[in-house]
Coordinates of C-alpha atoms in Angstrom, one line a residue:
X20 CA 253.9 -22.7 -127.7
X21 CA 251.6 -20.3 -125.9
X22 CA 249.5 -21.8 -122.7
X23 CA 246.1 -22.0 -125.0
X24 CA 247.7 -23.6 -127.9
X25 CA 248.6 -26.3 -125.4
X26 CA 245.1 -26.1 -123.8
X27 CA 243.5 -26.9 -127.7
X28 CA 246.1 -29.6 -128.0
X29 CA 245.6 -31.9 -124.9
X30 CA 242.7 -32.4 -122.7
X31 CA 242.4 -31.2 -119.9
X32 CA 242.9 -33.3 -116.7
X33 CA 239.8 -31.5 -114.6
X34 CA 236.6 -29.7 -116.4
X35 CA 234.2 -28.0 -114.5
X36 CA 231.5 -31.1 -114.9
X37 CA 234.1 -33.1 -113.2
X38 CA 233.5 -31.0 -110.1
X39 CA 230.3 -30.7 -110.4
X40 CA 229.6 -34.4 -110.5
X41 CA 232.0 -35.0 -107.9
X42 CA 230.0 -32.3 -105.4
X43 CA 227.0 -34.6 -106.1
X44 CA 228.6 -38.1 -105.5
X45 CA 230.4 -36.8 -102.1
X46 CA 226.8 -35.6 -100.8
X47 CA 226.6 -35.1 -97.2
X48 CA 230.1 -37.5 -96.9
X49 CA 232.0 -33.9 -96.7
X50 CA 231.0 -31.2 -94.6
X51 CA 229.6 -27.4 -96.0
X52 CA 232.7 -26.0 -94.2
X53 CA 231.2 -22.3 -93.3
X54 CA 232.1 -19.4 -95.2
X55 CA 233.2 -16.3 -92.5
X56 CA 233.8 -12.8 -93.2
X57 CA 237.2 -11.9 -91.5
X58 CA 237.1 -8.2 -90.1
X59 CA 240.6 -8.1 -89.6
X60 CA 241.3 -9.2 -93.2
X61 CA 239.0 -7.1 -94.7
X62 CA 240.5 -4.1 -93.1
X63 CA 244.0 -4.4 -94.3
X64 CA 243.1 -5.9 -97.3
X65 CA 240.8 -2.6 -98.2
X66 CA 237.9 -5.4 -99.4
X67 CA 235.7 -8.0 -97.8
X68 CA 237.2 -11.2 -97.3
X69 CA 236.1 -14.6 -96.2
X70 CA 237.7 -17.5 -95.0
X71 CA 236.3 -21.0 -96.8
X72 CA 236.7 -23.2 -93.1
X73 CA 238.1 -26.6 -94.4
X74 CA 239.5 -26.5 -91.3
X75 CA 236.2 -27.4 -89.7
X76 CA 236.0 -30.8 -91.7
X77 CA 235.5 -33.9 -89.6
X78 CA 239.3 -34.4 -90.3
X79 CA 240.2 -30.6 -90.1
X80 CA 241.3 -30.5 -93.9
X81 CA 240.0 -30.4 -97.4
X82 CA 241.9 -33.6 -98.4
X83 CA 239.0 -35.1 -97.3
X84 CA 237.2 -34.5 -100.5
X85 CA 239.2 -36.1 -102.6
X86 CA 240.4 -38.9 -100.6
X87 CA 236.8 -40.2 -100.0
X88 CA 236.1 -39.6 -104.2
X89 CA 239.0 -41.5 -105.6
X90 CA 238.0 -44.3 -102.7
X91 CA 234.5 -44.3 -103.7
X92 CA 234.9 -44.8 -107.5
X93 CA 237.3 -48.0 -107.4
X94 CA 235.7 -51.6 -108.1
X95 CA 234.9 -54.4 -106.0
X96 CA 238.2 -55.6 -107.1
X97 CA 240.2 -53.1 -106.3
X98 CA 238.7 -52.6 -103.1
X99 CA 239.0 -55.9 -102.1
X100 CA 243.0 -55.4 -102.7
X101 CA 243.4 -52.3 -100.6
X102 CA 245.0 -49.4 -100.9
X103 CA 248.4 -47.3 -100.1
X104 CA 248.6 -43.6 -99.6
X105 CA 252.0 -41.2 -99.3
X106 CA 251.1 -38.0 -97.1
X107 CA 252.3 -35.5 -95.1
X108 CA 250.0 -35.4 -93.0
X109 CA 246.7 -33.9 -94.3
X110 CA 245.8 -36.8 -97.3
X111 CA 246.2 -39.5 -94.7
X112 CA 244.0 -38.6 -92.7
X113 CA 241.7 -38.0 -95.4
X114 CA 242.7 -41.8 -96.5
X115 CA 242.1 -42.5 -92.8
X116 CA 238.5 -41.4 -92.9
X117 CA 237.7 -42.9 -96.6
X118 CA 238.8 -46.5 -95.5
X119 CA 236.8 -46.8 -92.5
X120 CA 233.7 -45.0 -93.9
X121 CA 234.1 -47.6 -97.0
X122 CA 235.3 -50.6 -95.3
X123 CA 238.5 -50.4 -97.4
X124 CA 242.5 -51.7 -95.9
X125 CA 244.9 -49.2 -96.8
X126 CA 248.5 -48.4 -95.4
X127 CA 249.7 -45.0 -95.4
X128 CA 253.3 -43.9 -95.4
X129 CA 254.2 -40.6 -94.0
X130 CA 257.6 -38.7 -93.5
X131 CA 259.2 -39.1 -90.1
X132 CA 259.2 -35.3 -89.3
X133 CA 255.7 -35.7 -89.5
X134 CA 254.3 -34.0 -86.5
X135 CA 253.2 -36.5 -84.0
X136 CA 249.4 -35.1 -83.6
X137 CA 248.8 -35.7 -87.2
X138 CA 250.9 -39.6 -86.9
X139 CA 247.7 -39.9 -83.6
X140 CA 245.3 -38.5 -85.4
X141 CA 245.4 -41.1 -88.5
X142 CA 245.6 -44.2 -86.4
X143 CA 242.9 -43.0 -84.7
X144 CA 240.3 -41.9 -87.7
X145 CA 241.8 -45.4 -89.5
X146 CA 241.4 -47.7 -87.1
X147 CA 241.9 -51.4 -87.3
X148 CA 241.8 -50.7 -91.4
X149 CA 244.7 -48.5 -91.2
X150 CA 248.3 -49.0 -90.4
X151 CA 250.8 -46.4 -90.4
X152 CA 254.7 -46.5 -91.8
X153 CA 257.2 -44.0 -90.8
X154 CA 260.0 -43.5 -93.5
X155 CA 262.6 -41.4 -94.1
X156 CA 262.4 -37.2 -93.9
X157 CA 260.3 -36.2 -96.7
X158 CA 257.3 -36.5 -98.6
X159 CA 259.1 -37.6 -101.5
X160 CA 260.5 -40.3 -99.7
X161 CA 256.8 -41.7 -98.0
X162 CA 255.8 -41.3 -101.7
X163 CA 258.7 -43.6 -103.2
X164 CA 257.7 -46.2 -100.1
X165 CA 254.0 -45.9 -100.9
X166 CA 254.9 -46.3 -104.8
X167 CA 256.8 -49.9 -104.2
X168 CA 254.0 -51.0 -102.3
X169 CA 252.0 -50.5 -104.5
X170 CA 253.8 -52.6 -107.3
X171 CA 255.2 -54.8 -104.8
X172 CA 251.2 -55.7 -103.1
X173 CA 249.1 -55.1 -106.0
X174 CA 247.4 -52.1 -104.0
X175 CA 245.8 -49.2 -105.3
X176 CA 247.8 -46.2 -104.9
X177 CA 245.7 -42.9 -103.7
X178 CA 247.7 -39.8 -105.1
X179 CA 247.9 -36.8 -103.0
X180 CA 247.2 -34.6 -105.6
X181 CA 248.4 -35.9 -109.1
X182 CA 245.2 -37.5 -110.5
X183 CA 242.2 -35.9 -112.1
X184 CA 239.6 -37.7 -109.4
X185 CA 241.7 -35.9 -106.8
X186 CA 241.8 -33.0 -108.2
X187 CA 237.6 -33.0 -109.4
X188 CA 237.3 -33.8 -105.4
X189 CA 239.4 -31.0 -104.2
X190 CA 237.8 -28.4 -106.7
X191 CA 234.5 -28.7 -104.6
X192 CA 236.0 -26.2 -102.3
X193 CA 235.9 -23.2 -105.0
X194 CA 231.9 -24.3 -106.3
X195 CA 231.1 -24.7 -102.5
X196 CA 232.5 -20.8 -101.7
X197 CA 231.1 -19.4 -104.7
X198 CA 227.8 -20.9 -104.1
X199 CA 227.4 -19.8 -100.6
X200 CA 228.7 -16.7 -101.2
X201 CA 225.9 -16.1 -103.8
X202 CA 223.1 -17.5 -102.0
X203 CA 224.0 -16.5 -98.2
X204 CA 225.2 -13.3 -98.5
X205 CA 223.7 -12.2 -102.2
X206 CA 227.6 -11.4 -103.1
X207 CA 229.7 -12.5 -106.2
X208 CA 233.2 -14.3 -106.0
X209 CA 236.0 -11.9 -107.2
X210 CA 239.6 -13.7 -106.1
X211 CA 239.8 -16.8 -104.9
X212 CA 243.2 -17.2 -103.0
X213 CA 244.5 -20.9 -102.5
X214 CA 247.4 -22.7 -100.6
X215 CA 249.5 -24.2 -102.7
X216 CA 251.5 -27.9 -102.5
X217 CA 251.4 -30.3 -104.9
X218 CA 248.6 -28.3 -106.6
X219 CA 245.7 -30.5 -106.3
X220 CA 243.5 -27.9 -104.6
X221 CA 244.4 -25.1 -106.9
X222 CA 244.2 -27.3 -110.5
X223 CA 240.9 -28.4 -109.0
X224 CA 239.2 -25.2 -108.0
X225 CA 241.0 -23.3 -110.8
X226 CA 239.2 -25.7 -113.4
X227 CA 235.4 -24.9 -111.9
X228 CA 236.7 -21.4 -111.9
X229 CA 237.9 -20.3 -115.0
X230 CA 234.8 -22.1 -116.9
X231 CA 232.0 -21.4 -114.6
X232 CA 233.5 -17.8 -113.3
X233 CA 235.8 -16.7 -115.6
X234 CA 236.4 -13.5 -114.8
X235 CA 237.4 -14.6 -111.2
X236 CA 241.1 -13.9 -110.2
X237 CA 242.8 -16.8 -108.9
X238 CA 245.7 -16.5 -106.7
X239 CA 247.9 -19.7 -105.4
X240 CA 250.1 -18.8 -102.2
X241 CA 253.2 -21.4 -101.8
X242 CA 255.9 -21.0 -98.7
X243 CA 259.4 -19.2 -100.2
X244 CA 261.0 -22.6 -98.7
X245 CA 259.2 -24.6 -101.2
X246 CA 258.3 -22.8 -104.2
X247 CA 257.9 -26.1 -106.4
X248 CA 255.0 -24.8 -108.5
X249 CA 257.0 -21.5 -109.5
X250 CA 259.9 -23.7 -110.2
X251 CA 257.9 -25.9 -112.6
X252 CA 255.8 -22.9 -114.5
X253 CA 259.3 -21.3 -114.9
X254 CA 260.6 -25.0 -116.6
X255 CA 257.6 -26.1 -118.2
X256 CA 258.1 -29.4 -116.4
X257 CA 257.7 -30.4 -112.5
X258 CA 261.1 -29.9 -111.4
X259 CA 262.7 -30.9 -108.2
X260 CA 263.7 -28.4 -105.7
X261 CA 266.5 -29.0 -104.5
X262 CA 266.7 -27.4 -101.1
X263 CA 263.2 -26.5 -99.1
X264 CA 262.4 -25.6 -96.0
X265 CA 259.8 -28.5 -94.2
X266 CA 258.2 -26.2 -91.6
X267 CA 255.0 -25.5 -93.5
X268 CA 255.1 -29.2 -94.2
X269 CA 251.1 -29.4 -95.6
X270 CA 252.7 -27.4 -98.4
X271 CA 256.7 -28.0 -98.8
X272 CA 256.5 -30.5 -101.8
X273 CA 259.8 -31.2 -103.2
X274 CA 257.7 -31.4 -106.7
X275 CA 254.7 -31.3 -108.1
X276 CA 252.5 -33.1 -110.1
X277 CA 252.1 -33.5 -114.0
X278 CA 248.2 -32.6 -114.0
X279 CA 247.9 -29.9 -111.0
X280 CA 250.9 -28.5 -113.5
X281 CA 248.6 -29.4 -116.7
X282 CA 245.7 -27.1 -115.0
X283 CA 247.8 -24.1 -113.9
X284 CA 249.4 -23.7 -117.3
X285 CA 245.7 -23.6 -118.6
X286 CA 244.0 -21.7 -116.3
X287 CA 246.9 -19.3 -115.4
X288 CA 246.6 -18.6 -112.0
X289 CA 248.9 -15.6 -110.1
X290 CA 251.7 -17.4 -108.1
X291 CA 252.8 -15.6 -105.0
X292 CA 255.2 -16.7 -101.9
X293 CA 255.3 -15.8 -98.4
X294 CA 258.2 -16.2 -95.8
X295 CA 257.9 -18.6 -93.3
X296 CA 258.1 -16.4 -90.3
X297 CA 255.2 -14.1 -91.6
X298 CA 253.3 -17.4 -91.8
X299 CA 254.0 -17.5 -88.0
X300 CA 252.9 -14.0 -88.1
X301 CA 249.5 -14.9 -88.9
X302 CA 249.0 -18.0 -87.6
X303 CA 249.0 -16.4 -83.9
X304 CA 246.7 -13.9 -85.7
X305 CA 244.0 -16.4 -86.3
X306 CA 244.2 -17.8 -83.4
X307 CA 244.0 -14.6 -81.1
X308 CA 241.2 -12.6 -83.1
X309 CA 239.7 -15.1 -85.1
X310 CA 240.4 -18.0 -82.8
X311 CA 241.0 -20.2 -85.5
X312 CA 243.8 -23.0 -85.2
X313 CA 245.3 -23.0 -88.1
X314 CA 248.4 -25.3 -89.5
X315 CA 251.2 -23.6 -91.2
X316 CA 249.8 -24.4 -94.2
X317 CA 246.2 -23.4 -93.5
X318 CA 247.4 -20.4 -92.8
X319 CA 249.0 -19.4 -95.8
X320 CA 246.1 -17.5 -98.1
X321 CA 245.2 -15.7 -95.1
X322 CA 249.1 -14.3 -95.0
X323 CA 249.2 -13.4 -98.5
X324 CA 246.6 -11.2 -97.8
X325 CA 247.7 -10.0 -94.9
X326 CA 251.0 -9.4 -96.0
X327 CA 249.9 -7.3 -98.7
X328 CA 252.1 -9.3 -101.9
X329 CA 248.5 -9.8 -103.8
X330 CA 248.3 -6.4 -105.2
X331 CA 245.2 -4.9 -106.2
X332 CA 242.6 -6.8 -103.8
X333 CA 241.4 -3.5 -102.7
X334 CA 239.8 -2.9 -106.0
X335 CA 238.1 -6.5 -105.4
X336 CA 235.0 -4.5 -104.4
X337 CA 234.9 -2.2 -107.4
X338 CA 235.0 -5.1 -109.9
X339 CA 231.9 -7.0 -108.2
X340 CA 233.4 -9.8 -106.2
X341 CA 234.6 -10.3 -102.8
X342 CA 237.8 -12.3 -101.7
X343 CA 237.5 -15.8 -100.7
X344 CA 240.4 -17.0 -98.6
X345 CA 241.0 -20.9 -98.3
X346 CA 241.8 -21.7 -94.4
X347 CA 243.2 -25.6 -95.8
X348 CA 243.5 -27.0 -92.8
X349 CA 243.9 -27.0 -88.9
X350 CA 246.2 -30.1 -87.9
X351 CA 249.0 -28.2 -86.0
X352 CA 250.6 -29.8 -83.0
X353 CA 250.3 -27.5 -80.0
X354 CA 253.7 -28.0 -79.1
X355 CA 255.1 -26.7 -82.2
X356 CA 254.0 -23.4 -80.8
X357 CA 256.9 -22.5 -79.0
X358 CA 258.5 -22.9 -82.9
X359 CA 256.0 -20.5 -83.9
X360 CA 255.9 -17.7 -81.9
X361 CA 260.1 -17.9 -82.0
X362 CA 259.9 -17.4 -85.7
X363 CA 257.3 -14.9 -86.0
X364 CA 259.0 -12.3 -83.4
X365 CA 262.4 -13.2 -85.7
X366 CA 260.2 -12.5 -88.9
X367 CA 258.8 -9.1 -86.8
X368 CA 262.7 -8.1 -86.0
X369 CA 261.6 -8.0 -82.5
X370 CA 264.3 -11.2 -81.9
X371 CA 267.4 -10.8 -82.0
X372 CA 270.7 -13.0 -81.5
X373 CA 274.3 -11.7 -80.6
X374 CA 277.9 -13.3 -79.8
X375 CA 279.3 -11.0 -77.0
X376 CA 282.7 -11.4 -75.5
X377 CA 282.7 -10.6 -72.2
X378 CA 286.6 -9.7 -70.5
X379 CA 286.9 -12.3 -67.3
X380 CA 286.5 -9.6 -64.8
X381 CA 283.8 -8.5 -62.0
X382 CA 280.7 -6.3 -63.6
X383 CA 281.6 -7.2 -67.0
X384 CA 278.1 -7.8 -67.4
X385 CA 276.9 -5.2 -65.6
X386 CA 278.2 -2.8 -68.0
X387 CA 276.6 -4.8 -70.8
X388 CA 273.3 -4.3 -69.1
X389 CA 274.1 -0.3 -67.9
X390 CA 275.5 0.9 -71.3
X391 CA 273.5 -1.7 -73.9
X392 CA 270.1 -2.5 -72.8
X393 CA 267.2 -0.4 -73.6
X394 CA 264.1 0.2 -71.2
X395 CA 262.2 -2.3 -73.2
X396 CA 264.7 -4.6 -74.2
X397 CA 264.7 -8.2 -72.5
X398 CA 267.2 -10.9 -72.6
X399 CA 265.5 -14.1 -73.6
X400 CA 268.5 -15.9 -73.6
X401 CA 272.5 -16.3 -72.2
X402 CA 274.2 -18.8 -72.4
X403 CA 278.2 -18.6 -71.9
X404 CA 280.0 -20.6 -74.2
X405 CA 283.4 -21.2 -72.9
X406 CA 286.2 -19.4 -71.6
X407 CA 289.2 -19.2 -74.6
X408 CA 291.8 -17.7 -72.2
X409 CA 291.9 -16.3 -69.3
X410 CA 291.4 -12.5 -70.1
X411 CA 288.0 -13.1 -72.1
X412 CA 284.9 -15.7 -72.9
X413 CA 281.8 -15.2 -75.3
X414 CA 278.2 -15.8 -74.5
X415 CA 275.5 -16.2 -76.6
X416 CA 272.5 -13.5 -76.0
X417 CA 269.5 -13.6 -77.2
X418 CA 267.4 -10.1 -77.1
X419 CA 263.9 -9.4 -77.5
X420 CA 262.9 -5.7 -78.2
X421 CA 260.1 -4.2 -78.0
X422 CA 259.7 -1.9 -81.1
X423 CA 260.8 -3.1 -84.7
X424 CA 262.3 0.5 -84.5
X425 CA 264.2 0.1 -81.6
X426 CA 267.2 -2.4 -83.4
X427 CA 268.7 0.5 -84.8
X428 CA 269.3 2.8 -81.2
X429 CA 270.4 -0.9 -80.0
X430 CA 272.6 -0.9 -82.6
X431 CA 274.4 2.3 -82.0
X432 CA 274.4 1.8 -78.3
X433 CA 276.7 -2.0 -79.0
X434 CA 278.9 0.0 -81.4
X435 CA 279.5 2.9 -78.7
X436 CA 280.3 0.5 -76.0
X437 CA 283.5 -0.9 -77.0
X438 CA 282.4 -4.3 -76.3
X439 CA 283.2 -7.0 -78.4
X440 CA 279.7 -7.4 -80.1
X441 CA 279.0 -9.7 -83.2
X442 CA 275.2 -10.1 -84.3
X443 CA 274.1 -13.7 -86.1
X444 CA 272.5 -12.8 -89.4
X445 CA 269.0 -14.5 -89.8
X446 CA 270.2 -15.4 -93.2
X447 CA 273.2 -17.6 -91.8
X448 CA 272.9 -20.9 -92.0
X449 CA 274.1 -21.4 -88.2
X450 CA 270.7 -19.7 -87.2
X451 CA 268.7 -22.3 -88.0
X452 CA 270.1 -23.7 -84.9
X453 CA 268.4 -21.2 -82.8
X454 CA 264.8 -20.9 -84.2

């Protein structure tokens, strides 16, 4: 069954009305996030781009939209029960917001690797009306908690993204940019590139798209840890993935929901993924020349296009639009940076790791330095092991270099110096241990 016989079949879970009558109903609850042309963006991308700032919300996301709609348009009753929320991170602190603005109770349940300046930052936007539950590792798992809840208290349940009132919220973000774009700087919307998670944000503002600017392109960016929207176009279904990587943990959904799914297999976004370590890449970017503090998963449109896997954006210009970049959000925990800037220099090939054996005799590491080391190669780390025998004991050595270029020479220079020389492959599971 092709995607628009299914489109005549079923209704749709999001129309572009929907947004438009949620943009009125939020008012002057959300903020008009600013719409900022990036230089350095535009320059490798070969078009002009902008960055959509829901960053600059009051609680540095866009969840915030749909949050305070789906909150907004339950009964007395309902209200009077409470509600519960699953997040990992970003939705409950949009939640957060909605319940003390509306003088509603709710609990929210996030994953335990959630990081700790998102945990402070929900307590503190919620207030007496909020209380906060730590379970288990995932979002999956603070969403199975939040689910029996739920059933168990009689409490409305606030989906993350699964639910057209979510969705109609979120999708104020794409008739927002489109709209500024037009009337501030007299320019028409070409590609809109979105983050990716459950697929709330990208059903949403795909829905206003495709009827109200049709012939936009519409790109959705997940992390290659957590590809769970690929998974489910490819199965027709929302699958489970079964392993993902957490570090861009606004976006590493374990699956995704029925109706973000419903929209993308009628409006038929591109899918693309970017490595973790290029998200890195570009977070740092933002935050030196943009000096915007960006979360993993706020950074993600932004490295699609920096990365160059959107192809043909340079012919945005020529078609009569410009590139709208969503930055999602800015929640990141400063002391995750260390994280970051270790992954980005492994993503750059400018870190490297080695086992060397070094024999158990004086200047054994003086050679090492003499015959191995390059002028601008540093040791970042050394840590000895232990000694097997008495004739020889390994050490693990961390190098930074300073040209992507210069790992070959290094190379050659380990393999001419008869040293016992093993490098750990970035791909083995044991380096995990070391980023």
């Amino acid at each position: 069954m092709t995607t628009a016989s299914r489109s005549e079949q079923s209704p749709l879970p999001v129309r572009a009305p929907d947004v438009e009558q949620a943009a009125e109903r939020l008012g002057t609850t959300v903020r008009r996030t600013p719409l900022e042309h990036s230089e350095r963006l535009s320059t490798l991308a070969g078009a002009d781009v902008w960055l959509k700032r829901e960053d600059l919300q009051p609680v540095r996301s866009y969840k915030l939209r749909g949050a305070h709609l789906f909150l907004d348009s339950l009964d007395a009753v309902q209200r009077e029960a409470g509600v519960v929320a699953a997040s990992a991170g970003n939705h409950a602190q949009g939640v957060a917001q909605a319940c003390r603005t509306l003088g509603v109770s709710g609990r929210i349940y996030v994953p335990s690797t959630t990081p700790r300046q998102k945990r402070e930052r929900i307590t503190s936007i919620g207030g007496d009306l909020v209380e906060l539950v730590l379970i288990g590792d995932t979002f999956d798992d603070a969403a199975e908690a939040a689910a029996d809840d739920a059933e168990r208290t009689g409490a409305v349940q606030v989906p993350p993204f699964d639910h057209p009132t979510i969705m109609a919220g979120q999708g104020t973000v794409a008739l927002e940019a489109a709209e500024q774009l037009r009337e501030e700087q007299g320019r028409e919307l070409g590609t809109m590139v979105l983050p990716v998670g459950g697929g709330g944000l990208l059903g949403g503002c795909g829905a206003w798209l495709r009827e109200r600017c049709p012939s936009t392109r519409i790109v959705g960016v997940e992390p290659a840890g957590a590809v769970s929207m690929a998974a489910a176009v490819r199965a027709g279904r929302p699958v489970a993935l079964h392993e993902m990587d957490r570090f861009v943990d606004g976006a590493a959904v374990r699956r995704v929901g029925a109706g973000p799914l419903r929209m993308v297999q009628a409006i038929g976004p591109e899918l693309v993924a970017v490595d973790e370590g290029a998200v890195c890449t570009q977070m740092l970017e933002l935050y030196q020349v943009e000096g915007i503090i960006a979360e993993p998963a706020g950074a993600l449109a932004a490295t699609a296009v920096a990365t160059g896997v959107i192809e043909g954006l340079a012919r945005a210009d020529e078609d009569g639009g410009d590139v709208v970049v969503v930055v999602s959000g800015g929640n990141n925990d400063v002391s995750r940076y260390t994280e970051v800037v270790e992954r980005s220099l492994v993503h750059e090939g400018l870190k490297h790791y080695f086992l060397v054996t070094f024999p158990q005799e004086p200047g054994a590491l003086r050679r090492f330095l003499d015959r191995v080391l390059g002028p601008d190669d540093d040791i970042v780390l050394f840590d000895y092991i232990k000694r097997n025998n008495r004739e020889e004991g390994p050490a693990l050595v961390g190098l930074e270099i300073g040209h992507r270029e210069d790992l070959e020479p290094l190379m050659a220079r380990m393999a001419a110096s008869n040293m016992e020389i093993e490098r750990i492959d970035p791909h083995d599971p044991i380096y995990r241990y070391l980023t």
